[in-house]
CSV table of C-alpha atoms and ligand atoms in Angstrom, one decimal:
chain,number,residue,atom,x,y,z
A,1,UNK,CA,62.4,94.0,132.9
A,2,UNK,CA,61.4,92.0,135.9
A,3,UNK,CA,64.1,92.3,138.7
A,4,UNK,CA,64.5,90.1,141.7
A,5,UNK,CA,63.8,91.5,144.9
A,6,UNK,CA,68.2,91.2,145.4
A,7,UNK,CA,68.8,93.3,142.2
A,8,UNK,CA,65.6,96.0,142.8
A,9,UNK,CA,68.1,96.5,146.6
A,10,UNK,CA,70.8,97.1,144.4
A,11,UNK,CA,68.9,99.2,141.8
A,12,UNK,CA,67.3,101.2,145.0
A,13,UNK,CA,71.1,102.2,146.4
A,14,UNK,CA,70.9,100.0,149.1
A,15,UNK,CA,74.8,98.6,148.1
A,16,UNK,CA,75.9,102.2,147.1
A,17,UNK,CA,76.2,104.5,144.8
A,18,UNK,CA,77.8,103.6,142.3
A,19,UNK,CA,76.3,100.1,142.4
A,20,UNK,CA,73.4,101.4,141.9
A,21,UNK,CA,74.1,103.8,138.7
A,22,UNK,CA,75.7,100.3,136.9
A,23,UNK,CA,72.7,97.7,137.5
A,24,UNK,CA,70.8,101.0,135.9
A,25,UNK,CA,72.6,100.8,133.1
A,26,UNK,CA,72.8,97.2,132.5
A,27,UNK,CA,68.9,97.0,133.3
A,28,UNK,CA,68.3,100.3,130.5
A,29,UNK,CA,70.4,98.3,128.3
A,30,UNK,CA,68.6,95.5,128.7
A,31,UNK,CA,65.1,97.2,127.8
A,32,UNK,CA,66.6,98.6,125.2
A,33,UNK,CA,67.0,94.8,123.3
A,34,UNK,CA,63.6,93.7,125.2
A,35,UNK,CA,65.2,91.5,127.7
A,36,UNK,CA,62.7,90.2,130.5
A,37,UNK,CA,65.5,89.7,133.0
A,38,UNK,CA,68.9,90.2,134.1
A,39,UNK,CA,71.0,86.2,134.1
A,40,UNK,CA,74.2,85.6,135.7
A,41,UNK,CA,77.2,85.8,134.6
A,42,UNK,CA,79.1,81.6,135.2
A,43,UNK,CA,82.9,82.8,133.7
A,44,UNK,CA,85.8,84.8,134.0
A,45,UNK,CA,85.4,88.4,132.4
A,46,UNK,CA,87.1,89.9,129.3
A,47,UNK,CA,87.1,93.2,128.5
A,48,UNK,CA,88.0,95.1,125.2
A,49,UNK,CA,89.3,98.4,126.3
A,50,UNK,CA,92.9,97.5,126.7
A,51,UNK,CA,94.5,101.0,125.9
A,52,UNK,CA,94.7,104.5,127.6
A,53,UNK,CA,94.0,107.0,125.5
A,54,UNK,CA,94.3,110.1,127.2
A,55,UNK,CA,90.7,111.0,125.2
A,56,UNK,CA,89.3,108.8,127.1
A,57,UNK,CA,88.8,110.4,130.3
A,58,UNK,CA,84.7,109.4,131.0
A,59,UNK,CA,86.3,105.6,131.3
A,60,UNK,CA,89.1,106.4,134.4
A,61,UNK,CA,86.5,108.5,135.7
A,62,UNK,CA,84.4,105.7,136.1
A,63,UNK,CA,87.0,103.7,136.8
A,64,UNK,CA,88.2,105.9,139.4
A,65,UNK,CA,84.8,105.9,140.9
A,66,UNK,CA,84.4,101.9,140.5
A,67,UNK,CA,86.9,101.9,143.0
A,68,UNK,CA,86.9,104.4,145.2
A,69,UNK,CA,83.3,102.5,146.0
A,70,UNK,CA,85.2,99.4,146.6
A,71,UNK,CA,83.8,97.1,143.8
A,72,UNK,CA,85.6,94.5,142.1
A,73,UNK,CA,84.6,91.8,138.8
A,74,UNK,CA,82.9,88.9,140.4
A,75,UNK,CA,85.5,87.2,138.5
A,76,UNK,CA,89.4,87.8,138.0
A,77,UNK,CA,89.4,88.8,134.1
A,78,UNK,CA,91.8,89.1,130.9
A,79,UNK,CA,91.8,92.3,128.6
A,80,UNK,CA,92.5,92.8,125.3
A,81,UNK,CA,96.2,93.1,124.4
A,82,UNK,CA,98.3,96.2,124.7
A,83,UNK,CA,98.4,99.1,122.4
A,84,UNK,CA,102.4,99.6,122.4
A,85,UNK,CA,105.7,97.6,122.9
A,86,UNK,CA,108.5,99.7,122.5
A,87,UNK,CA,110.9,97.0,123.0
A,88,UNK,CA,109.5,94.4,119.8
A,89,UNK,CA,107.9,96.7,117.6
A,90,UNK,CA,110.2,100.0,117.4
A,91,UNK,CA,109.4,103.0,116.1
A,92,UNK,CA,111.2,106.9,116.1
A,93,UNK,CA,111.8,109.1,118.6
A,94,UNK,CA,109.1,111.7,117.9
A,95,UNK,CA,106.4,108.6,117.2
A,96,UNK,CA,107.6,107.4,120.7
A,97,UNK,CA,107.4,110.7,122.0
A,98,UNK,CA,103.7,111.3,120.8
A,99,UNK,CA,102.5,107.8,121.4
A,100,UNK,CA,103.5,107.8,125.0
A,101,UNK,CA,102.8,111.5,125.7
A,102,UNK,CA,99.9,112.3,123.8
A,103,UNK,CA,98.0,109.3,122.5
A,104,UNK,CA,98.7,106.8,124.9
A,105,UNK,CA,99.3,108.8,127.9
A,106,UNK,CA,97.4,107.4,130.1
A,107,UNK,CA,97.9,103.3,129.6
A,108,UNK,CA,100.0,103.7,133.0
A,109,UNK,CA,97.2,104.8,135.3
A,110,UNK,CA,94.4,102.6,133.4
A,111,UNK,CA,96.8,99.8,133.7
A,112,UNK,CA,96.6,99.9,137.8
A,113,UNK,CA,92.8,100.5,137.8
A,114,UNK,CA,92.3,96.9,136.1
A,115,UNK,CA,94.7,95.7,138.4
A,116,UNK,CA,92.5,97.1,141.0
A,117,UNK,CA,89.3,95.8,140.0
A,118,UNK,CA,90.1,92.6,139.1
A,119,UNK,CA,92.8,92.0,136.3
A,120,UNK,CA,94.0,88.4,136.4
A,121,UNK,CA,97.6,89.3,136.1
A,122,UNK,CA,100.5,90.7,134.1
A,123,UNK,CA,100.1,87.8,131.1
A,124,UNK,CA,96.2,88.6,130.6
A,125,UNK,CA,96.3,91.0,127.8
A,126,UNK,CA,95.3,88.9,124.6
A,127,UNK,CA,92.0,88.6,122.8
A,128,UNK,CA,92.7,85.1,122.0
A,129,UNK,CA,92.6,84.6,126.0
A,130,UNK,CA,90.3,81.6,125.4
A,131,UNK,CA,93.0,79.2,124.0
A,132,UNK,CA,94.1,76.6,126.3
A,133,UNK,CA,97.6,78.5,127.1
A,134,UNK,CA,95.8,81.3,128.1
A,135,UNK,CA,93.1,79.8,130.2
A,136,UNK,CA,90.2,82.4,130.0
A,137,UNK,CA,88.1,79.3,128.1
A,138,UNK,CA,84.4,79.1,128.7
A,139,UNK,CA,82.7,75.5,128.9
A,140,UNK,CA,79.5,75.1,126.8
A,141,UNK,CA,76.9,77.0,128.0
A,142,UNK,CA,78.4,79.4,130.1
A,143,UNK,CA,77.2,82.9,130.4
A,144,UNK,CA,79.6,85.6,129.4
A,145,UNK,CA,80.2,89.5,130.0
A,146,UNK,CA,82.8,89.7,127.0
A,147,UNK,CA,82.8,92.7,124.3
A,148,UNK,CA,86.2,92.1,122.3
A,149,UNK,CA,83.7,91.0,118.9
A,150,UNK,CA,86.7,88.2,118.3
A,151,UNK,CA,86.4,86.6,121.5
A,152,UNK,CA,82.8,86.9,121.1
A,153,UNK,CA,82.4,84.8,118.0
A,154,UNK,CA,84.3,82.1,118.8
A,155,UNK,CA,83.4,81.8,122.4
A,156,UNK,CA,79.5,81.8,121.0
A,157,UNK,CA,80.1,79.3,118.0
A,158,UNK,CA,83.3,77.3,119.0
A,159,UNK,CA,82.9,76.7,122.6
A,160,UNK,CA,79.3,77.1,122.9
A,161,UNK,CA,79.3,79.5,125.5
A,162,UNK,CA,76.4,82.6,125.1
A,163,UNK,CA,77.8,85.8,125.0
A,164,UNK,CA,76.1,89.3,123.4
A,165,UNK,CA,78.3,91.3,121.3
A,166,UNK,CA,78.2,93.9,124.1
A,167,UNK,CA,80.2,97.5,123.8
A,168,UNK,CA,83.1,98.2,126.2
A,169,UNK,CA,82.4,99.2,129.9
A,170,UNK,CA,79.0,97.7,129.7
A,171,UNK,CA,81.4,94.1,129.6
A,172,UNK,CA,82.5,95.3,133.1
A,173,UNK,CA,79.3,96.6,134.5
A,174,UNK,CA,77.9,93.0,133.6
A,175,UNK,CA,81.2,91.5,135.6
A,176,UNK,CA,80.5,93.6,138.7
A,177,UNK,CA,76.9,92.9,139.1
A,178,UNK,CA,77.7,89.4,137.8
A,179,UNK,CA,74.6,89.7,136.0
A,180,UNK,CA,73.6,90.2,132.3
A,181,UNK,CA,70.3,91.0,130.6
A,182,UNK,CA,68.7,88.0,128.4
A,183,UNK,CA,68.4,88.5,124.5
A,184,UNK,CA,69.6,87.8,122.1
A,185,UNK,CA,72.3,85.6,121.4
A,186,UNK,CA,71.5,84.6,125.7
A,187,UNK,CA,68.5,82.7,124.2
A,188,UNK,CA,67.5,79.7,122.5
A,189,UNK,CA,66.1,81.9,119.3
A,190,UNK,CA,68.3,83.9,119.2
A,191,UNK,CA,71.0,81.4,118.5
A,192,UNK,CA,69.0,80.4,115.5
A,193,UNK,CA,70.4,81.0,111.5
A,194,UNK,CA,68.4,83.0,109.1
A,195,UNK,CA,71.7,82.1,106.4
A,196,UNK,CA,72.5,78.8,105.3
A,197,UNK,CA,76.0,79.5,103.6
A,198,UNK,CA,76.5,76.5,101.0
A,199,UNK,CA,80.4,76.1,100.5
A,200,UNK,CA,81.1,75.1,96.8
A,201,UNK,CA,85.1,75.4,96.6
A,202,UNK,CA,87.1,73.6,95.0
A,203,UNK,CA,89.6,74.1,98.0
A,204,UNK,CA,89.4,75.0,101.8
A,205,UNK,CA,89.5,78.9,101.5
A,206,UNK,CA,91.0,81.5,103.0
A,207,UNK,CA,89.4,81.8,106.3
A,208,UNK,CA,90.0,85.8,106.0
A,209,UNK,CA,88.0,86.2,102.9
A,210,UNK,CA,85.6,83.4,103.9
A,211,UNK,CA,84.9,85.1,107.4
A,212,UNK,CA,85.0,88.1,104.8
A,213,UNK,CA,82.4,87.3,102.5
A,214,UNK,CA,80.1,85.8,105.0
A,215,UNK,CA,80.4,88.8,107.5
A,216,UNK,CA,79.4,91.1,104.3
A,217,UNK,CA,76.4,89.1,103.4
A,218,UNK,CA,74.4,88.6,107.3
A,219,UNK,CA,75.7,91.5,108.4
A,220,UNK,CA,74.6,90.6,112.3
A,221,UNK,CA,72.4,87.5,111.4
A,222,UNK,CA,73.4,83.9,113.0
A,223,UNK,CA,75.0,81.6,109.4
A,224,UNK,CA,74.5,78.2,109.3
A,225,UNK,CA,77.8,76.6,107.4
A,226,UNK,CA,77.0,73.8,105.1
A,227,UNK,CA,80.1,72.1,103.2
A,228,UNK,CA,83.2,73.6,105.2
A,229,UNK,CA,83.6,70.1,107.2
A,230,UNK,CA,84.5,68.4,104.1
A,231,UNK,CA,87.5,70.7,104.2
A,232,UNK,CA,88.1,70.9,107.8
A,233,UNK,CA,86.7,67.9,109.4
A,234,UNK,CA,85.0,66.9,112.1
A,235,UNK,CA,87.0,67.6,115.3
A,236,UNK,CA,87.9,71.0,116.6
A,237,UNK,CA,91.8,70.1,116.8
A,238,UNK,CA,94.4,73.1,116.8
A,239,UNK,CA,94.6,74.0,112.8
A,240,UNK,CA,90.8,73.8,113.1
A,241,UNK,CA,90.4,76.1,116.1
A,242,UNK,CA,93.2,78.8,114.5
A,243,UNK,CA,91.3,78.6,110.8
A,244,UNK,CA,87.4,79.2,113.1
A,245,UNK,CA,89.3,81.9,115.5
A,246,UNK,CA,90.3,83.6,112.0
A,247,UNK,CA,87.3,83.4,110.2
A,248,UNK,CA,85.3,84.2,113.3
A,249,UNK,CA,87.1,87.5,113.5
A,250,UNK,CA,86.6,88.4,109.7
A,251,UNK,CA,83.2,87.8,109.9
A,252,UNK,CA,83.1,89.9,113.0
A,253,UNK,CA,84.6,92.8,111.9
A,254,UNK,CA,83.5,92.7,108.0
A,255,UNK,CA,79.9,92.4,109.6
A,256,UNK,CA,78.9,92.1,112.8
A,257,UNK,CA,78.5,88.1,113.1
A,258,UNK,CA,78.2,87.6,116.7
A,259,UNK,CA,78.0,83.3,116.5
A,260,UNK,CA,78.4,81.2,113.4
A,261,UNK,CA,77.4,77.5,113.3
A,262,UNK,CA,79.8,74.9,111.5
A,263,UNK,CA,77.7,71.4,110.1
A,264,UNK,CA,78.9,68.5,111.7
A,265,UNK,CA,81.6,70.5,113.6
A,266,UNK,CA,80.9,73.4,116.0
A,267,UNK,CA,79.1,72.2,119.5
A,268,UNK,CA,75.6,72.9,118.9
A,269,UNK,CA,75.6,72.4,115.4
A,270,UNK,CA,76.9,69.1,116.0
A,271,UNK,CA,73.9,68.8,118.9
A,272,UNK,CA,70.6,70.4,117.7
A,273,UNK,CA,71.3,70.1,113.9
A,274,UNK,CA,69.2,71.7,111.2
A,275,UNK,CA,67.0,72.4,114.4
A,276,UNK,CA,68.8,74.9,114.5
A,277,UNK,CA,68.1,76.9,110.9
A,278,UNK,CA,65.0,79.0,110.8
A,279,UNK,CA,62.2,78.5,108.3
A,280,UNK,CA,62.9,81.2,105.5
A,281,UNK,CA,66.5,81.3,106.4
A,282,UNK,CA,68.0,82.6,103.3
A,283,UNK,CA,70.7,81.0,101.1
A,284,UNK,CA,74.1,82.0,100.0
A,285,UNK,CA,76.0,79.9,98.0
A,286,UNK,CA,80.1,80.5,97.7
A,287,UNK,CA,81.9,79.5,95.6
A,288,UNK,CA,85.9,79.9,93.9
A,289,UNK,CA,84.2,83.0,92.0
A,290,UNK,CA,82.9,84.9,94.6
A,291,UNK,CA,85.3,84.5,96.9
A,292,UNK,CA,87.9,86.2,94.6
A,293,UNK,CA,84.7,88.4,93.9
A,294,UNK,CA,85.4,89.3,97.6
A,295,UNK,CA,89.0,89.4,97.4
A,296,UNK,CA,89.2,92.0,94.9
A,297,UNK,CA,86.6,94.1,96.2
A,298,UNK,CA,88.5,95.2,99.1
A,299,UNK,CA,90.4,99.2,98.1
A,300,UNK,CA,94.0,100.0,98.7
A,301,UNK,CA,94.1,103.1,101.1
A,302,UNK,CA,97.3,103.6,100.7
A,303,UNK,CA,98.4,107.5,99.5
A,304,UNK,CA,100.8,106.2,97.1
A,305,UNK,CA,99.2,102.9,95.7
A,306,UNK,CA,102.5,101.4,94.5
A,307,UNK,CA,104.4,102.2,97.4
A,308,UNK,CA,106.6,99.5,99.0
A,309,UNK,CA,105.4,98.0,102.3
A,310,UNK,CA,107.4,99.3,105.4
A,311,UNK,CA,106.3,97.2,108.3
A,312,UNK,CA,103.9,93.4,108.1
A,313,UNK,CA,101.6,92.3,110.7
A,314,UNK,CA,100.6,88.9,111.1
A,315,UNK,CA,98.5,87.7,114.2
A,316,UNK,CA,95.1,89.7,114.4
A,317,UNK,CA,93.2,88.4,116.3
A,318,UNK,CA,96.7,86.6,118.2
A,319,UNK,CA,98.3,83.8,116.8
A,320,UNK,CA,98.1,80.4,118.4
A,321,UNK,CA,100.9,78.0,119.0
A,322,UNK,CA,100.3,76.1,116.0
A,323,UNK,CA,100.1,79.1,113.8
A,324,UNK,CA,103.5,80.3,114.9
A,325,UNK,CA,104.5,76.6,114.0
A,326,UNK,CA,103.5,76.8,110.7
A,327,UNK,CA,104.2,80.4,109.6
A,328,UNK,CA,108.0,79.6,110.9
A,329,UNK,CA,108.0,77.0,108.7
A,330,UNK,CA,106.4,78.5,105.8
A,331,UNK,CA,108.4,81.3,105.9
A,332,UNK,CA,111.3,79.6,106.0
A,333,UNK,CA,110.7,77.6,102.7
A,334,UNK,CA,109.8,80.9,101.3
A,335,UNK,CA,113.0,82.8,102.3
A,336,UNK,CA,114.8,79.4,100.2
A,337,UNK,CA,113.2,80.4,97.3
A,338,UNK,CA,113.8,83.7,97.4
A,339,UNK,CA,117.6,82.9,98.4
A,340,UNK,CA,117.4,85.0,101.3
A,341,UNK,CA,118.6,84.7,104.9
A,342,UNK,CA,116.1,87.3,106.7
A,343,UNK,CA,112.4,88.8,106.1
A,344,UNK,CA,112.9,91.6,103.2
A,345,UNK,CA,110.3,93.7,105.2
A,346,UNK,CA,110.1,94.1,108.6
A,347,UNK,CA,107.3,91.9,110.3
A,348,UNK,CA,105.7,91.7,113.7
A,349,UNK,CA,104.2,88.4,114.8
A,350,UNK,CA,101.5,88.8,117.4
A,351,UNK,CA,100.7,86.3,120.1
A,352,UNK,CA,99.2,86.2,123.5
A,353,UNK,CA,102.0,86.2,126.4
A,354,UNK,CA,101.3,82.6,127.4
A,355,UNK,CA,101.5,81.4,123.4
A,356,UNK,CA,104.8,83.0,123.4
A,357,UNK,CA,106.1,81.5,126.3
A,358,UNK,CA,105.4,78.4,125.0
A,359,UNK,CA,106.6,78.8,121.4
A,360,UNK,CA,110.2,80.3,123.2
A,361,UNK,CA,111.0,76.3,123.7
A,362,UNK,CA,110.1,75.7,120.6
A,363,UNK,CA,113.3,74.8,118.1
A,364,UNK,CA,110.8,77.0,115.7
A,365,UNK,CA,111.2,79.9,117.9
A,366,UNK,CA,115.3,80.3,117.4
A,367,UNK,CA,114.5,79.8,113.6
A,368,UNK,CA,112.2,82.5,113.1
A,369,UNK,CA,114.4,85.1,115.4
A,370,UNK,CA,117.4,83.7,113.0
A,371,UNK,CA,114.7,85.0,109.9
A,372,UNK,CA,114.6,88.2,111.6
A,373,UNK,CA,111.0,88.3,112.4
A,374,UNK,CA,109.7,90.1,115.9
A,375,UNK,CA,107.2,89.0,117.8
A,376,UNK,CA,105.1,91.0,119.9
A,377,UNK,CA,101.8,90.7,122.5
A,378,UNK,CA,100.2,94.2,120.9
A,379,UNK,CA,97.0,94.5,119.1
A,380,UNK,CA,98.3,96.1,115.7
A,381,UNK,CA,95.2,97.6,115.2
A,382,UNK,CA,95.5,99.9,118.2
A,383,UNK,CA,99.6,100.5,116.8
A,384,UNK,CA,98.1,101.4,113.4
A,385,UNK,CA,94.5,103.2,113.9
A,386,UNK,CA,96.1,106.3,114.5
A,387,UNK,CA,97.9,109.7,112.6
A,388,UNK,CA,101.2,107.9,113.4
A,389,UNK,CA,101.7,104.9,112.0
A,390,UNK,CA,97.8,105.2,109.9
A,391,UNK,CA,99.9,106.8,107.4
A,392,UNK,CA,102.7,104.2,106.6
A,393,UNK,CA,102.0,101.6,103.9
A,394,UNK,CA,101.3,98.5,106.1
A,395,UNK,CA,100.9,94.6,104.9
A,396,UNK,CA,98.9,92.2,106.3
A,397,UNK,CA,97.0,88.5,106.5
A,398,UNK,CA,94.0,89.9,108.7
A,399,UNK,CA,90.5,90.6,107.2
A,400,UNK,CA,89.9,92.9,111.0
A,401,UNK,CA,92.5,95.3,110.3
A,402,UNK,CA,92.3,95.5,107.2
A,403,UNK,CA,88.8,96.8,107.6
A,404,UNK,CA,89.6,99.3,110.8
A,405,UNK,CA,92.9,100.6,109.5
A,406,UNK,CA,94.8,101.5,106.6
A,407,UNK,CA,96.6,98.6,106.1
A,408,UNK,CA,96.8,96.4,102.8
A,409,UNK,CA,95.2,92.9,102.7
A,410,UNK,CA,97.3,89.9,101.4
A,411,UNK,CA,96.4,85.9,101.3
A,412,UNK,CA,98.7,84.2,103.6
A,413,UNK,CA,100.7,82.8,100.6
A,414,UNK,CA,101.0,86.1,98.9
A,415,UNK,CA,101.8,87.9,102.1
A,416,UNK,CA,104.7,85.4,102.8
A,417,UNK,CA,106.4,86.0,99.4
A,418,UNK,CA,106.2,89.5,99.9
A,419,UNK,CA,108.0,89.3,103.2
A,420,UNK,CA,110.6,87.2,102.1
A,421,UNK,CA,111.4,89.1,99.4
A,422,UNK,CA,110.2,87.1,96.6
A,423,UNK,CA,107.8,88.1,93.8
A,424,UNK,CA,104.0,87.7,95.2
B,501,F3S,FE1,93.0,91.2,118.6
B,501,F3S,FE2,93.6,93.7,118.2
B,501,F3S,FE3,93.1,92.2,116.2
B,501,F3S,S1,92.3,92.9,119.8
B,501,F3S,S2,91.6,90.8,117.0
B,501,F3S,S3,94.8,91.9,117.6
B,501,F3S,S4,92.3,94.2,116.5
């Protein structure tokens, strides 16, 4: 890689340390992927490691030593959204006793070193902290030092913005420097598709099992989307923004798609076109039947198959102020059917901080608190993935934990007959 002569000071120790040790790291990185040079970073950080796990001890040692050499982000940054909440999502003594003793032991402690490197403040901890409410929202063609893969993909494919699908603690080595190496998705080529997906529904689908489906197929390759605007349009308004966040994240997780281009729709598909599809790029057509295909192909990892759900979340990745609009609203008409006055099983809503501040002066807010639902700023997957809670028979609408946890998969209008007690 060819350094400037600023960054070879750096690399040489002549800024410390500990300075030095990260730009070695982000520059052996770098080589690793065959990047020619190190590019700097133009937006706020975001960093995936959100939790203290008391396993983790190399990350507050380095943390420890971050600051101990006095280095901050260049940026203030968010983080991705808490592991517990005692207070909205409840659980037993003994759970609560091992959760915050042994598994979670040390959140405290990791909690003040982001404050002390750079944390934006209290309400950062979200992974959907590039909504508007939040604030954390690149502008098209901005450089990024993100890992959460959520924020990646829509970052990349709905804003525009270039960001790698990097691992945690290398997103805030690139934050310190301010720097991060060129390749992949950071280039022109890179941002090119090798998949035209051809949408042949009869009806918009699922995001979860689209993002699903096309996640499965290209793996880490860039898709081009043919035939989704006729469903969704050609403006990136709210519903369009929640359905793109949600099928960004499936694809994410059920692959490894890192930026996704929309036709007529998403910011550089909309600019460069079928410039941007490579020659050879491979088709994959979707239709009704393989989406179901898709759907059915996902196993129940439950012990007892049958059992009956104990707890549902909804909101992974976060749910956005319209979503809460709607699934108030949906749920409602669902509990009428079912003749009930409250959810039959107990259901956490997830949301970022800012979201839920909003949605509290919302006349939609009282309503679903009246339905009995909770809502929460945790990232369910970080409640579930564990010997605790792993083991409970858990329902939910997201394709992402589905696929990291234990939990059961349900389409949003099977999931909110369940909850409301009707028949699904
Ligand atoms: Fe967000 Fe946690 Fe899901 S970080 S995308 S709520 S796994």
């Amino acid at each position: 890689m060819k350094l400037t002569a600023e960054e070879k000071k750096i690399l040489n120790g002549e800024e410390g340390e500990t300075k030095a040790k990260i730009m070695r790291t982000l520059v052996e990185f770098g080589e690793l992927f065959g990047a020619k040079r190190l590019v700097k970073v133009t937006h706020d950080g975001h960093l995936v490691t959100s939790f203290g796990i008391g396993l983790l001890k190399p990350v507050f040692r380095t943390m420890d030593e971050i600051i101990k050499a006095g280095l901050k982000t260049e940026y203030p940054f968010t983080v991705d959204p808490r592991p517990i909440d005692y207070k909205n999502v409840k659980c037993g003594l003994l759970d609560k006793l091992i959760f915050s003793k042994i598994m979670y032991s040390k959140q405290k402690l990791y909690e003040e070193q982001l404050k002390k490197i750079g944390l934006r403040d209290e309400k950062s901890f979200t992974c959907t902290n590039y909504l508007p409410e939040v604030g954390n929202t690149p502008k098209y063609g901005d450089v990024l030092s993100w890992a959460e893969s959520s924020a990646v993909v829509f970052a990349n494919s709905v804003l525009g913005a270039r960001c790698n699908r990097n691992s945690g603690m290398i997103d805030i080595f690139g934050a310190i420097i301010g720097k991060v190496p060129e390749f992949g998705l950071l280039t022109d080529e890179g941002r090119k598709a090798s998949f035209v997906i051809e949408i042949k529904t009869s009806k918009l689908p699922e995001a979860q099992i689209l993002g699903s489906a096309i996640g499965l197929k290209v793996m880490e390759a860039v898709p081009y989307i043919k035939g989704l605007d006729k469903f969704l349009g050609k403006k990136l308004n709210d519903d369009v923004i929640a359905y793109l966040k949600d099928m960004g994240a499936a694809s994410a997780s059920n692959g490894a798609v890192g930026l996704y281009h929309v036709e007529n729709l998403t910011p550089e598909a909309k600019k460069l076109k079928k410039d941007l599809i490579l020659e050879n790029a491979q088709t994959y057509v979707i239709d009704d039947a393989e989406l179901e295909r898709v759907y059915k192909s996902y196993p129940v990892m439950w012990k007892n198959k049958e059992a009956k759900p104990s707890l549902c979340f909804i909101g992974c990745p976060h749910l956005t102020y319209s979503q809460l609009i709607s699934w108030t609203n949906k749920l409602s008409n669902a509990l009428v059917e079912a003749g009930r006055k409250k959810v039959k099983i107990r259901t956490i809503m997830t949301t970022s901080p800012n979201v839920e501040e909003k949605f509290k002066q919302a006349d939609e807010y009282k309503k679903l608190m009246k339905m009995g639902v909770k809502i929460s700023n945790i990232c369910p997957l970080m409640y579930t993935n564990n010997p605790i809670a792993g083991g409970k028979p858990i329902i939910t609408n997201s394709n992402k934990l589905r696929t990291y946890s234990k939990s059961r998969y349900f389409k949003d209008d099977e999931i909110v007959k369940i909850i409301a007690g009707g028949n699904a």
